């Protein structure tokens, strides 16, 4: 494949990822669905399953959000590998959320990476599988000192799980189930994703 063709493919792939972020954060559900192939799957902190199910759950969560609550997926550095009609895309992302937990308003920030398997079908690139690798996070009350230190007693801040500690804490507080096998930075889960990406590019 010519280098110009590869660069055009990389640009098209990146545009899908950018469209995903805007659609997810702005509640543009049809546009969000259009970022995925019909048989695509997703695993993130609060969901693992079909892309269609993810879009529906996202719509429900958006409808239940209070006026003070916001979320943003801020995309940064990226790298793509293209092999024919298949590609992988890794993108730095800051997940920025303002939300209520136990009646207190918090700001949450995660440093993470999206790891996507892309496929071009009928000349169109879309996501076939989306995963997220979680590196580190933090959770701060909007009003400093408004929660006691004991509020965080169950948050593990040592070991590999520390990079996902506040995300897991939030999801449990909201009554959500964290899927098994979440990928954490520098963990066997990240290694497994990269090995899967290599097999995907090789046509397996």
Short mmCIF file of C-alpha atoms in Angstrom, two decimals, residues 75-198:
data_model
loop_
_atom_site.label_atom_id
_atom_site.label_comp_id
_atom_site.label_asym_id
_atom_site.label_seq_id
_atom_site.Cartn_x
_atom_site.Cartn_y
_atom_site.Cartn_z
CA UNK A 75 -8.33 13.25 23.10
CA UNK A 76 -4.57 13.70 22.83
CA UNK A 77 -1.64 11.88 21.25
CA UNK A 78 -2.47 9.03 18.90
CA UNK A 79 -0.83 6.35 16.81
CA UNK A 80 -2.35 4.11 14.18
CA UNK A 81 -1.11 1.02 12.38
CA UNK A 82 -2.78 0.07 9.10
CA UNK A 83 -2.61 -3.28 7.34
CA UNK A 84 -4.93 -3.53 4.35
CA UNK A 85 -8.51 -3.15 5.55
CA UNK A 86 -7.58 -3.52 9.22
CA UNK A 87 -6.01 -1.10 11.66
CA UNK A 88 -5.30 -0.43 15.31
CA UNK A 89 -5.57 3.00 16.91
CA UNK A 90 -4.23 3.96 20.34
CA UNK A 91 -5.29 7.36 21.65
CA UNK A 92 -4.46 9.18 24.87
CA UNK A 93 -7.67 10.36 26.53
CA UNK A 94 -8.52 12.38 29.60
CA UNK A 95 -11.94 11.41 30.94
CA UNK A 96 -13.27 14.49 32.72
CA UNK A 97 -16.48 14.22 34.75
CA UNK A 98 -18.44 16.37 37.19
CA UNK A 99 -21.02 14.36 39.11
CA UNK A 100 -22.78 13.75 42.39
CA UNK A 101 -21.67 10.94 44.70
CA UNK A 102 -23.56 10.48 47.97
CA UNK A 103 -25.00 13.98 47.56
CA UNK A 104 -21.60 15.68 47.12
CA UNK A 105 -20.46 17.21 43.84
CA UNK A 106 -17.11 15.86 42.60
CA UNK A 107 -14.68 16.42 39.75
CA UNK A 108 -13.18 13.19 38.39
CA UNK A 109 -10.18 12.92 36.06
CA UNK A 110 -8.72 9.78 34.48
CA UNK A 111 -5.57 9.48 32.36
CA UNK A 112 -6.39 6.63 30.00
CA UNK A 113 -5.90 5.29 26.48
CA UNK A 114 -8.43 4.03 23.98
CA UNK A 115 -7.22 0.95 22.14
CA UNK A 116 -9.37 0.30 19.06
CA UNK A 117 -9.49 -2.35 16.37
CA UNK A 118 -10.73 -0.77 13.12
CA UNK A 119 -11.93 -2.38 9.93
CA UNK A 120 -12.74 -0.88 6.52
CA UNK A 121 -15.86 -2.39 4.96
CA UNK A 122 -17.32 -1.18 1.67
CA UNK A 123 -14.69 1.56 1.71
CA UNK A 124 -15.68 2.92 5.15
CA UNK A 125 -13.61 2.72 8.33
CA UNK A 126 -15.47 2.01 11.56
CA UNK A 127 -14.63 0.62 14.99
CA UNK A 128 -14.85 -3.17 15.32
CA UNK A 129 -13.69 -3.41 18.92
CA UNK A 130 -13.13 -0.64 21.46
CA UNK A 131 -11.25 -1.04 24.72
CA UNK A 132 -9.85 1.35 27.31
CA UNK A 133 -6.56 1.09 29.21
CA UNK A 134 -6.66 2.92 32.56
CA UNK A 135 -3.38 4.47 33.76
CA UNK A 136 -4.27 6.63 36.78
CA UNK A 137 -7.09 8.77 38.15
CA UNK A 138 -8.19 11.14 40.88
CA UNK A 139 -11.41 12.37 42.51
CA UNK A 140 -11.79 15.79 44.13
CA UNK A 141 -14.77 17.42 45.83
CA UNK A 142 -15.82 20.59 44.02
CA UNK A 143 -16.01 22.31 47.41
CA UNK A 144 -12.67 21.58 49.15
CA UNK A 145 -13.08 19.96 52.54
CA UNK A 146 -16.74 19.14 51.99
CA UNK A 147 -16.23 15.39 52.57
CA UNK A 148 -14.34 13.72 55.42
CA UNK A 149 -11.12 11.85 54.74
CA UNK A 150 -12.94 8.64 55.70
CA UNK A 151 -15.00 8.97 52.51
CA UNK A 152 -12.01 7.46 50.67
CA UNK A 153 -11.23 4.67 53.14
CA UNK A 154 -12.09 1.89 50.70
CA UNK A 155 -10.00 3.29 47.83
CA UNK A 156 -6.81 1.22 47.28
CA UNK A 157 -3.90 3.51 46.42
CA UNK A 158 -1.17 0.87 46.28
CA UNK A 159 -0.38 -1.71 43.62
CA UNK A 160 -1.52 -2.06 40.03
CA UNK A 161 -5.20 -1.52 40.92
CA UNK A 162 -4.42 2.01 42.12
CA UNK A 163 -4.62 3.26 38.53
CA UNK A 164 -8.30 2.32 38.43
CA UNK A 165 -9.11 2.92 42.09
CA UNK A 166 -11.30 6.01 41.87
CA UNK A 167 -13.05 4.82 38.70
CA UNK A 168 -14.06 1.59 40.43
CA UNK A 169 -15.07 3.58 43.55
CA UNK A 170 -17.35 5.80 41.44
CA UNK A 171 -19.01 2.94 39.60
CA UNK A 172 -19.75 1.07 42.82
CA UNK A 173 -21.21 4.24 44.36
CA UNK A 174 -23.51 4.52 41.34
CA UNK A 175 -24.61 0.90 41.55
CA UNK A 176 -22.89 -0.13 38.33
CA UNK A 177 -21.03 -3.37 37.72
CA UNK A 178 -17.40 -3.10 36.67
CA UNK A 179 -16.74 -5.73 33.96
CA UNK A 180 -14.05 -8.32 34.67
CA UNK A 181 -10.78 -8.05 32.82
CA UNK A 182 -10.50 -4.25 32.69
CA UNK A 183 -7.11 -3.35 31.21
CA UNK A 184 -4.80 -1.34 33.46
CA UNK A 185 -1.60 0.36 32.36
CA UNK A 186 1.48 -1.88 32.34
CA UNK A 187 -0.58 -4.92 33.28
CA UNK A 188 -1.14 -8.34 31.69
CA UNK A 189 -4.45 -6.92 30.46
CA UNK A 190 -2.66 -4.28 28.40
CA UNK A 191 -0.26 -6.91 27.06
CA UNK A 192 -3.21 -9.08 26.02
CA UNK A 193 -4.82 -6.17 24.15
CA UNK A 194 -1.62 -5.48 22.25
CA UNK A 195 -1.22 -9.14 21.35
CA UNK A 196 -4.81 -9.17 20.11
CA UNK A 197 -4.07 -6.06 18.04
CA UNK A 198 -1.07 -7.74 16.44
#
